[in-house]
Coordinates of C-alpha atoms in Angstrom, one line a residue:
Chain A
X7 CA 9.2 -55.9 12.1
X8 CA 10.4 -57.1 8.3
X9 CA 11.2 -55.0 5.5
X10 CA 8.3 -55.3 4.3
X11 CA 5.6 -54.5 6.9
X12 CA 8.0 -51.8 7.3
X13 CA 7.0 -49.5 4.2
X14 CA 3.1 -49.9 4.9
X15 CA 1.8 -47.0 6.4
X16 CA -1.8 -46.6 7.6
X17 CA -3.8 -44.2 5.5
X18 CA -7.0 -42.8 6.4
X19 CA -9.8 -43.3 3.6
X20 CA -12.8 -40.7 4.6
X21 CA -15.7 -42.2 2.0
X22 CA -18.8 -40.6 1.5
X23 CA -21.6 -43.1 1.5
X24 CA -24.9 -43.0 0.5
X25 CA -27.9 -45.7 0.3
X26 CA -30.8 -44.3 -1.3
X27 CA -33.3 -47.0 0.1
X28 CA -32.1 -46.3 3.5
X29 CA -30.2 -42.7 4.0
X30 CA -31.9 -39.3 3.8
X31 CA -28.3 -37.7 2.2
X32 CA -24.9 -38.6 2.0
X33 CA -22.6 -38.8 4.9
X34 CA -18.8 -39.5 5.6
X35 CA -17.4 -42.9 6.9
X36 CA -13.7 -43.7 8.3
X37 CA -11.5 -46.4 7.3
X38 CA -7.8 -46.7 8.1
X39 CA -5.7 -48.7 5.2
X40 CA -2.7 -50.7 5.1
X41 CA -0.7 -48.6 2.3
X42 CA 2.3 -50.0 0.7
X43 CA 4.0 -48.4 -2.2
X44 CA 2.7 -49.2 -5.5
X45 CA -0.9 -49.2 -4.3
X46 CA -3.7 -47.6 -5.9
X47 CA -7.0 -45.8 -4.4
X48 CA -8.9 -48.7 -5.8
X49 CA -6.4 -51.6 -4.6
X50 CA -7.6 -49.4 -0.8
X51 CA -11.2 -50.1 -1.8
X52 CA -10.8 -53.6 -2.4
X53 CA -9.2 -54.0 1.2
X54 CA -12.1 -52.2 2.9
X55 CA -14.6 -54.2 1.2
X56 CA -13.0 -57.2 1.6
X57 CA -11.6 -56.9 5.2
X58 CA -13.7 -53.8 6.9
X59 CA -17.4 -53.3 5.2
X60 CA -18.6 -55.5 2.2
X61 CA -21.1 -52.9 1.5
X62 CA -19.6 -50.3 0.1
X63 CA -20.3 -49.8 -3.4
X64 CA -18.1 -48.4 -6.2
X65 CA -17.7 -49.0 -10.2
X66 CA -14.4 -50.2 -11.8
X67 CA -13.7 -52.6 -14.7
X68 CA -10.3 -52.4 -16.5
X69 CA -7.7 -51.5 -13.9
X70 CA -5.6 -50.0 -16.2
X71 CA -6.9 -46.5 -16.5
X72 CA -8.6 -47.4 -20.1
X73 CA -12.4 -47.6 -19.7
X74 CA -13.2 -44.7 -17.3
X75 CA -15.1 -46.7 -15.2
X76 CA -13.8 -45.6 -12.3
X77 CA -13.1 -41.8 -12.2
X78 CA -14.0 -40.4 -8.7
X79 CA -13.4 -37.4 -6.7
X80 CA -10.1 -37.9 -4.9
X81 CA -10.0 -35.3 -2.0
X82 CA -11.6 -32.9 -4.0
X83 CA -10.2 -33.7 -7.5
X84 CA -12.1 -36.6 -10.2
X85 CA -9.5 -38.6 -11.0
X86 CA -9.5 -42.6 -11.9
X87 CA -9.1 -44.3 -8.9
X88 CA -7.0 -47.4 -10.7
X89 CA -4.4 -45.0 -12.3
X90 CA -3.9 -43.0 -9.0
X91 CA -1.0 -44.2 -5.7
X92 CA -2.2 -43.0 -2.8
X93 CA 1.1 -42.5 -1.5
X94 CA 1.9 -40.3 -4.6
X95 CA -1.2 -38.2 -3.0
X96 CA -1.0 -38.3 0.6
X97 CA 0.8 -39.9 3.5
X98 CA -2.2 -39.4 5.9
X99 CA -5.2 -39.3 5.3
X100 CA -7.8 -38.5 1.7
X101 CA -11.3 -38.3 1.2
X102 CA -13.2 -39.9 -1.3
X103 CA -16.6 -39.4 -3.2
X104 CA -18.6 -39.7 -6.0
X105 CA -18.0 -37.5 -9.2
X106 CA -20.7 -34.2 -8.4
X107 CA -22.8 -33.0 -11.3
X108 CA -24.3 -36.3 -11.6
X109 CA -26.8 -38.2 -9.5
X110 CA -25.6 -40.6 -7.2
X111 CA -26.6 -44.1 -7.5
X112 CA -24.6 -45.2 -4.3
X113 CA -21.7 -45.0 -2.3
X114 CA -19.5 -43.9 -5.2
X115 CA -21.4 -45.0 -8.2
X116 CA -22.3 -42.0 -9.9
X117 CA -25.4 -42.0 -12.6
X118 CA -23.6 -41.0 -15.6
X119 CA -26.6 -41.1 -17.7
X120 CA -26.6 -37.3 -19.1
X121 CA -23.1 -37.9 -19.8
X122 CA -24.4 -40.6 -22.3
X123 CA -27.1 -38.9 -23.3
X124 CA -25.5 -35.9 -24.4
X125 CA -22.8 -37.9 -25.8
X126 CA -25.7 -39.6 -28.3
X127 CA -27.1 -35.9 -29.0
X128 CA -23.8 -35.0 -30.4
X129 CA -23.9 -38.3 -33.2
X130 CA -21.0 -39.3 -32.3
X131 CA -19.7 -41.8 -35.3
X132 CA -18.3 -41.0 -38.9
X133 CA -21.1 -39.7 -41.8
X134 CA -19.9 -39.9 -44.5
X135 CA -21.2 -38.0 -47.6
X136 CA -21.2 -41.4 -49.7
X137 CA -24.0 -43.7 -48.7
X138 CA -23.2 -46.8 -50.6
X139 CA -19.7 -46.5 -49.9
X140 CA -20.0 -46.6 -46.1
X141 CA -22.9 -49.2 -46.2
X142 CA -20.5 -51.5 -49.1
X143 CA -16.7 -50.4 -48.8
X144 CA -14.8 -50.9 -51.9
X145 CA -11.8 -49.9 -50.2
X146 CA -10.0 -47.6 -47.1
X147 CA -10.9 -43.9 -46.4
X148 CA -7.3 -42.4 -47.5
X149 CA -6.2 -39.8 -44.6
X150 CA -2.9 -37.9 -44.0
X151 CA -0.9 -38.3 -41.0
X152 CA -1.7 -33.8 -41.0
X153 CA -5.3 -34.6 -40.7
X154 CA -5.4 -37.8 -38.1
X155 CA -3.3 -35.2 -36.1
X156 CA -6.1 -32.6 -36.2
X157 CA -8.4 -35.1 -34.1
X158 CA -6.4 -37.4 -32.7
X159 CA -5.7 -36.4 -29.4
X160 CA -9.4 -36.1 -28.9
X161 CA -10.5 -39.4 -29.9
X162 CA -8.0 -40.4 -26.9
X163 CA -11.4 -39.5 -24.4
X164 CA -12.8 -43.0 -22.4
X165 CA -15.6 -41.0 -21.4
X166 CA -14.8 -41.2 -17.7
X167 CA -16.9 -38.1 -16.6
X168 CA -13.9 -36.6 -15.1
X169 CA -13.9 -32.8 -17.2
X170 CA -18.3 -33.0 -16.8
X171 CA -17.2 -33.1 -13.0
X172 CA -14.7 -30.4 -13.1
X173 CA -16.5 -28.0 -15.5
X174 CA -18.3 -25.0 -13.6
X175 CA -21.0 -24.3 -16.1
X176 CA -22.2 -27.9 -15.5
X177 CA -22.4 -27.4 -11.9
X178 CA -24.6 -24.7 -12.2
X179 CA -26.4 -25.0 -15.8
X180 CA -28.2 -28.6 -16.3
X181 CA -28.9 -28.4 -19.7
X182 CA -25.2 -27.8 -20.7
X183 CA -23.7 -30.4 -22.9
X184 CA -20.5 -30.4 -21.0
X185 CA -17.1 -30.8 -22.5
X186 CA -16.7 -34.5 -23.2
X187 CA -19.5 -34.2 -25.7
X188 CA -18.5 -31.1 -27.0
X189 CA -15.0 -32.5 -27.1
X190 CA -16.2 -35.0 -29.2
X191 CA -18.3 -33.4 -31.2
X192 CA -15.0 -31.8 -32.5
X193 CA -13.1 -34.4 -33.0
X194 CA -16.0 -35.6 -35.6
X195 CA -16.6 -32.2 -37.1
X196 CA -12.7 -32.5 -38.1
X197 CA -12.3 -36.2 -39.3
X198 CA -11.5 -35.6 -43.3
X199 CA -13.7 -38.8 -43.6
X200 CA -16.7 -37.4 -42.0
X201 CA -19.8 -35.1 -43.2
X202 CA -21.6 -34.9 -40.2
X203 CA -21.2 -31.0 -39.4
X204 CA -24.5 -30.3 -40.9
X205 CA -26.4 -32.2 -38.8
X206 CA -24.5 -31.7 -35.7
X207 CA -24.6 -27.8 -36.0
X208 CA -28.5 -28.0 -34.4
X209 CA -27.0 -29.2 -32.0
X210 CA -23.4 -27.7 -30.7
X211 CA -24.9 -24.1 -32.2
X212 CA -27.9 -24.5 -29.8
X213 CA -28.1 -22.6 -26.6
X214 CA -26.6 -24.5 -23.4
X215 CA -23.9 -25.7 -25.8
X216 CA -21.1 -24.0 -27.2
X217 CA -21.1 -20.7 -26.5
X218 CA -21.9 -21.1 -23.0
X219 CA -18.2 -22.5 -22.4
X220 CA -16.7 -19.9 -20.2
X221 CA -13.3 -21.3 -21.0
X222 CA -12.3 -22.0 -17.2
X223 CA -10.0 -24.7 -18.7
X224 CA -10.6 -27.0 -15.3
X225 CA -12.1 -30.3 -18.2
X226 CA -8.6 -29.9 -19.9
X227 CA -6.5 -29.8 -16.3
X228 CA -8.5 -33.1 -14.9
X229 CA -8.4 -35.0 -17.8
X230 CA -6.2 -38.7 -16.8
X231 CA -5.5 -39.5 -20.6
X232 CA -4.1 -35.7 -21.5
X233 CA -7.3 -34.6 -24.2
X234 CA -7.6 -30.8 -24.2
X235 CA -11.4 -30.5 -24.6
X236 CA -11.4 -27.1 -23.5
X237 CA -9.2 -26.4 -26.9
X238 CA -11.8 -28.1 -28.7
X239 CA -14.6 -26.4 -28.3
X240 CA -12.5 -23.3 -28.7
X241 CA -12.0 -24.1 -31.7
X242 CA -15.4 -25.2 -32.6
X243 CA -17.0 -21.7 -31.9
X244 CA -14.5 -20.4 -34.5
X245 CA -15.9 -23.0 -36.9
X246 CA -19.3 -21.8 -35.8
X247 CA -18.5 -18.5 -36.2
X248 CA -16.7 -18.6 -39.5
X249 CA -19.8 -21.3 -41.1
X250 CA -22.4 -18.5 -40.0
X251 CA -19.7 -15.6 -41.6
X252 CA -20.0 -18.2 -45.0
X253 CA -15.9 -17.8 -44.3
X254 CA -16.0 -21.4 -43.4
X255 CA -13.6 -23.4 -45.9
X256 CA -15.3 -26.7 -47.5
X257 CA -13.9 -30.3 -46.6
X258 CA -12.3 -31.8 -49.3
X259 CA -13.8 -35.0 -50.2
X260 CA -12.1 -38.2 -48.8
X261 CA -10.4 -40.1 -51.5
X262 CA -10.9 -44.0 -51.0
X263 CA -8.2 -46.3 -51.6
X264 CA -8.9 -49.5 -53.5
X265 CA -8.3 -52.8 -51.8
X266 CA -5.2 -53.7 -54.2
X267 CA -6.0 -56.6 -56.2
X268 CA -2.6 -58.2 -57.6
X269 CA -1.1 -58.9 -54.0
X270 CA -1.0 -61.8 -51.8
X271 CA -0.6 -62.4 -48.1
X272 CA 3.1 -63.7 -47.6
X273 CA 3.6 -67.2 -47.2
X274 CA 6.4 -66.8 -44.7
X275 CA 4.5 -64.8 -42.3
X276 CA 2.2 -68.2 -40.0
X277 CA -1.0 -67.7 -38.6
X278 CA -0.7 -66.5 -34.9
X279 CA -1.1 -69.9 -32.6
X280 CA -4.2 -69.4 -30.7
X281 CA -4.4 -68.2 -27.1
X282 CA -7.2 -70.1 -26.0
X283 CA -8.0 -73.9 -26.8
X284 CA -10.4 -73.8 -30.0
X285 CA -13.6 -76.4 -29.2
Chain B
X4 CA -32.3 -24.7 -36.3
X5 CA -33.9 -21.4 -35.9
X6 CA -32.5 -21.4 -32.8
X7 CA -28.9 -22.4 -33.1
X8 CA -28.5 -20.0 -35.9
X9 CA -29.7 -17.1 -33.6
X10 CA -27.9 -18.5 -30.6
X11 CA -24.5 -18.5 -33.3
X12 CA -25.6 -15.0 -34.4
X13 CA -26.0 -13.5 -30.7
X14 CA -22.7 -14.6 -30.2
X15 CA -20.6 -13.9 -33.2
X16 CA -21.9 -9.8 -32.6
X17 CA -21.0 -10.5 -28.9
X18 CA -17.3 -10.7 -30.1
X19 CA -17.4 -8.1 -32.6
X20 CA -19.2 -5.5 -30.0
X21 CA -16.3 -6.5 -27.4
X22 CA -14.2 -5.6 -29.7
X23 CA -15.7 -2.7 -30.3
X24 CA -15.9 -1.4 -26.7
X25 CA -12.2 -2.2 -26.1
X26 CA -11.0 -0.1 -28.8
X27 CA -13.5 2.6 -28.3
X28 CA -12.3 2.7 -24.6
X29 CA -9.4 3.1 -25.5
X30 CA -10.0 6.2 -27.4
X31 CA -12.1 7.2 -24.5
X32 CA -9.3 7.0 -22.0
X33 CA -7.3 9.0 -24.5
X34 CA -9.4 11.6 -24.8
X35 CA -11.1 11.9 -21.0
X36 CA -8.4 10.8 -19.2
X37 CA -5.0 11.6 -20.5
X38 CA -6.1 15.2 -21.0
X39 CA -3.9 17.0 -19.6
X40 CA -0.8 14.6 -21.4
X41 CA -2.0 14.7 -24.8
X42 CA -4.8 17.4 -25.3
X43 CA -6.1 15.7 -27.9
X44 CA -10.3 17.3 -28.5
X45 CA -9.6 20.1 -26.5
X46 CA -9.8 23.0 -28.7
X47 CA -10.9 25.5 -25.3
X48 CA -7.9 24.1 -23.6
X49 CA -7.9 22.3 -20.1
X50 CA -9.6 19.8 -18.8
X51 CA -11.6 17.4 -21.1
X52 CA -14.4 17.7 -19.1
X53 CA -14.8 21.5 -19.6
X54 CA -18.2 22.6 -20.7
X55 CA -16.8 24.4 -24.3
X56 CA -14.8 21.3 -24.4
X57 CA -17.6 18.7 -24.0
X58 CA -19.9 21.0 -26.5
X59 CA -17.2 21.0 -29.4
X60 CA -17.3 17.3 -29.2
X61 CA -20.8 16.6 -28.8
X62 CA -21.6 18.7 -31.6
X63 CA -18.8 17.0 -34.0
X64 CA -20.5 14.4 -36.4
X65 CA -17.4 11.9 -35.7
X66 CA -18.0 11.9 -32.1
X67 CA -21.8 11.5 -32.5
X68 CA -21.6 8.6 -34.4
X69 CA -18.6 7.3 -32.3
X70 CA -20.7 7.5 -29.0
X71 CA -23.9 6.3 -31.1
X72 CA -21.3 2.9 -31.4
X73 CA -19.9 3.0 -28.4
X74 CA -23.2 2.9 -26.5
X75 CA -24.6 -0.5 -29.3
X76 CA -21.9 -2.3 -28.6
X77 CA -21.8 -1.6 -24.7
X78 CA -25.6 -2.0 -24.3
X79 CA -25.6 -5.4 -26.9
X80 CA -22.5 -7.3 -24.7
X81 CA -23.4 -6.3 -21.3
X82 CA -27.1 -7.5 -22.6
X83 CA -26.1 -10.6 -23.9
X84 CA -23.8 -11.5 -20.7
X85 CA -26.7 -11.0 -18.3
X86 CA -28.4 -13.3 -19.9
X87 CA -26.3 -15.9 -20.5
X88 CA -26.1 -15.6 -16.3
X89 CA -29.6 -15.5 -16.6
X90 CA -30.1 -18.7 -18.7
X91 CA -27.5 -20.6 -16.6
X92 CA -30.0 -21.1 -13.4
X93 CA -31.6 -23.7 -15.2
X94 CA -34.9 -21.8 -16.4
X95 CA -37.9 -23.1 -18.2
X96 CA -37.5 -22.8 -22.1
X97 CA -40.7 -20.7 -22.1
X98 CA -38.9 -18.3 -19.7
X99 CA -36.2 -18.0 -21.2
X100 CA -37.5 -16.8 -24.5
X101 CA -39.1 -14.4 -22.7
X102 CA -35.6 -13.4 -21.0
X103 CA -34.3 -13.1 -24.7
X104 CA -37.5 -10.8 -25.6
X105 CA -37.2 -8.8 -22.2
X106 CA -33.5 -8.3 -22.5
X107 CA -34.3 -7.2 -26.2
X108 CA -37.1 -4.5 -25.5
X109 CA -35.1 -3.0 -22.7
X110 CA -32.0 -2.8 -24.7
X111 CA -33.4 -1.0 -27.4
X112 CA -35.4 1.0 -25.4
X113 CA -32.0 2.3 -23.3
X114 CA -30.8 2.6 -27.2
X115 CA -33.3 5.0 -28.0
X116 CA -33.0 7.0 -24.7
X117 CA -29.3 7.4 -25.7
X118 CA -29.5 8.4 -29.4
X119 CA -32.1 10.8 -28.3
X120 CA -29.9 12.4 -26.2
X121 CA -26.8 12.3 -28.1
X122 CA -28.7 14.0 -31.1
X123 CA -30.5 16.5 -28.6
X124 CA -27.1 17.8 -27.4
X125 CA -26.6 19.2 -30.9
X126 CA -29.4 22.1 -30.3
X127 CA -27.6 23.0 -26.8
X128 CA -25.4 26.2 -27.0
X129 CA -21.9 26.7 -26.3
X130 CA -22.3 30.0 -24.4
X131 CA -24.3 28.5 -21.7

C-alpha cells in the first residue's frame, strides 16, 4: 500500500434522505467514504454522488465558506459543510441532515424561505434621513473607525441559517423572527448613516420578536463566520427599552464628504490588464 | 404599532418588577428567615413567625405597602412569563389576545384578593 492510500481512512456518512414525491418522512441512508486529510464534508458528498447514488440532493455554491449555501446539521450541530474536515470531526463515522426549523425541500436542501422573509420584514438596507442625497450622492457618508466598529462584526452574517437552526425559541415558536434577522436588524439600527429605527421599531418591538429571545446564546456558539447575534439583540432590547423610557440618545447626523474636486488620478499608477479577453 | 409599543411596555415593567421581587426577597429572607441571627421586626422576640410578631408587622404602614409591592411585581412577572410560554405554542393571534386579556383579569383579580387581605389584617387584634 503507498503513502498515500495509506492516510485514507473509510468514514461512515449516515444521511438522512427525503423525497417528497415519493417518501412519507425522512429516513437514514449509509455510505462509507474514502477520507483523506484535508477533505471536507462536502468534498464526501461529491464522492457519493458521483461514485455511490447520483440522487442525493444537497445545496452548495462557493466552497469557501462565504455564501452560506451550504450550512447543514453535522451530527447534530449546523455547520457549513465546505468549511468543515471530517477528520477534524470524526475518525468513524457522522451523521448528516438537513438544517431543522425549516421545511425540507429534499435530501439536505432545506427551505430557507422564512429565513428570507423575515430577513425582508426587518428592511434590511441603509435609510437615510436625506432623500435626495441617497437617490443623487454628492459625495461619501463620513464614518469613524469607533462607529464601523459598533456594527461591523454583524454585517460579517452570509445568512447561512445556521443560528435560526440552533435557536430554541424557533424550534418551538413559528412566528419568531430568529436571530439572523434580529442580528441584522441591529447592525442597521446602529449604522451612523442610517435612519431606519423608526420604521423598524413595528417590527423588532412586536411580539414574537425581541423580547421573546430567551438569551440561550446557542445562534452566537454555531455561528461559522464568529457574529454574536445573541449580543445583538441584547443590546437592541436596551435600545427598545431606553427609546420607550424617551432615555434613548439621538443619532447624530451623518456628515457627507465632498467628492474633492482639485485632484487627479495618478498617472503612474496603469489600468489593471484585464483578466479575461475583452470582445 | 399599538402593539409593539405594549409588547416594549409589558417588558420594560417585566425587568423593573424582577427587580423588584429580588430585592424585596431579599428583605424577606432577612426578616423571615434569618430571625433568629439578626432579629430584625421582632419586637415580641423569637421566631418571626410568632403571632405578636406577624401582627406588629402587618399592622406597620411600611410593611403594608412593602407586601402591597411585593405581591405587583410577583403577580405582573410570573404573569407575563406564563404567557410568553403561552404565546410560544404557536397560537392564533385572536387567542392570544385573549391570553393577554385572561392573564390581565386574573392578575388583577388575585391583586384585589391580596390588598384586601393585607388591609383587613389591620382590624385583627394582637391579643388573639
Amino acid at each position: 500500500m503507498d503513502k498515500e492510500n495509506q492516510q485514507k481512512r473509510d468514514i461512515i456518512l449516515h444521511i438522512r434522505r427525503f423525497d417528497p414525491e415519493r417518501d412519507e418522512s425522512p429516513h437514514l441512508e449509509q455510505y462509507t467514504v474514502k477520507v483523506e486529510p484535508g477533505m471536507t464534508i462536502l468534498d464526501g458528498l461529491h464522492q457519493i454522488k458521483q461514485n455511490q447514488d447520483s440522487t442525493l440532493s444537497w445545496r452548495f455554491s462557493c466552497r469557501m465558506g462565504v455564501c452560506g449555501s451550504c450550512a447543514m446539521l453535522v451530527s447534530g450541530r449546523p455547520m457549513l459543510a465546505c468549511n468543515t474536515q471530517i477528520l477534524d470531526i470524526t475518525d468513524r463515522a457522522l451523521t448528516l441532515a438537513p438544517l431543522p426549523n425549516f421545511d425540507i425541500i429534499r435530501d439536505l436542501v432545506p427551505d430557507l424561505t422564512r429565513l428570507f422573509e423575515d430577513h425582508v420584514a426587518i428592511q434590511p438596507y441603509i435609510q437615510g434621513q436625506d432623500a435626495e442625497e441617497m437617490e443623487n450622492p454628492t459625495g461619501e457618508f463620513f464614518q469613524t473607525p469607533h462607529e464601523l466598529e459598533k456594527y461591523l462584526q454583524f454585517s460579517y452574517c452570509i445568512k447561512c441559517g445556521c443560528c435560526m437552526t440552533a435557536c430554541p425559541t424557533m424550534a418551538t415558536d413559528r412566528e419568531y423572527l430568529g436571530p439572523m434577522a434580529l442580528a441584522q436588524a441591529y447592525r442597521y439600527n446602529t449604522d451612523s448613516r442610517d435612519r431606519g429605527y423608526e420604521s423598524r421599531k413595528s417590527v423588532i418591538g412586536a411580539s414574537h420578536s425581541t423580547f421573546n429571545c430567551h438569551y440561550a446564546g446557542e445562534c452566537s456558539n454555531v455561528c461559522p463566520k464568529g457574529v454574536d447575534p445573541a449580543r445583538a439583540i441584547q443590546l437592541m432590547k436596551r435600545d427598545l427599552v431606553l427609546d420607550y423610557l424617551k432615555l434613548k440618545k439621538r443619532k447624530k447626523a451623518c456628515r457627507v464628504m465632498g467628492i474633492p474636486s482639485d485632484v487627479e488620478r495618478k498617472p503612474s499608477i496603469p489600468f489593471p490588464p484585464y483578466t479575461v479577453e475583452q470582445k | 404599532m399599538r402593539d409593539m409599543k405594549s409588547e416594549v411596555g409589558y417588558w420594560t415593567f417585566f425587568i423593573i418588577a424582577g427587580i423588584v421581587v429580588f430585592v424585596l426577597l431579599f428583605f424577606h429572607m432577612m426578616i423571615i428567615h434569618m430571625d433568629q441571627l439578626l432579629g430584625i421586626f421582632n419586637p415580641a422576640g423569637g421566631s418571626a413567625l410568632d403571632w405578636k410578631n406577624v401582627i406588629y408587622r402587618s399592622h406597620s404602614a411600611f410593611f403594608t405597602t412593602i407586601y402591597i409591592i411585593l405581591l405587583a411585581a410577583a403577580l405582573y412577572h410570573g404573569f407575563y412569563g406564563l404567557r410568553t410560554i403561552l404565546f410560544e405554542l404557536g397560537l392564533k393571534k385572536r387567542t392570544q389576545s385573549l391570553i393577554t386579556i385572561a392573564v390581565w383579569v386574573i392578575g388583577i383579580t388575585l391583586f384585589s384578593v391580596g390588598v384586601f387581605a393585607n388591609i383587613a389584617v389591620q382590624t385583627v387584634k394582637a391579643a388573639v
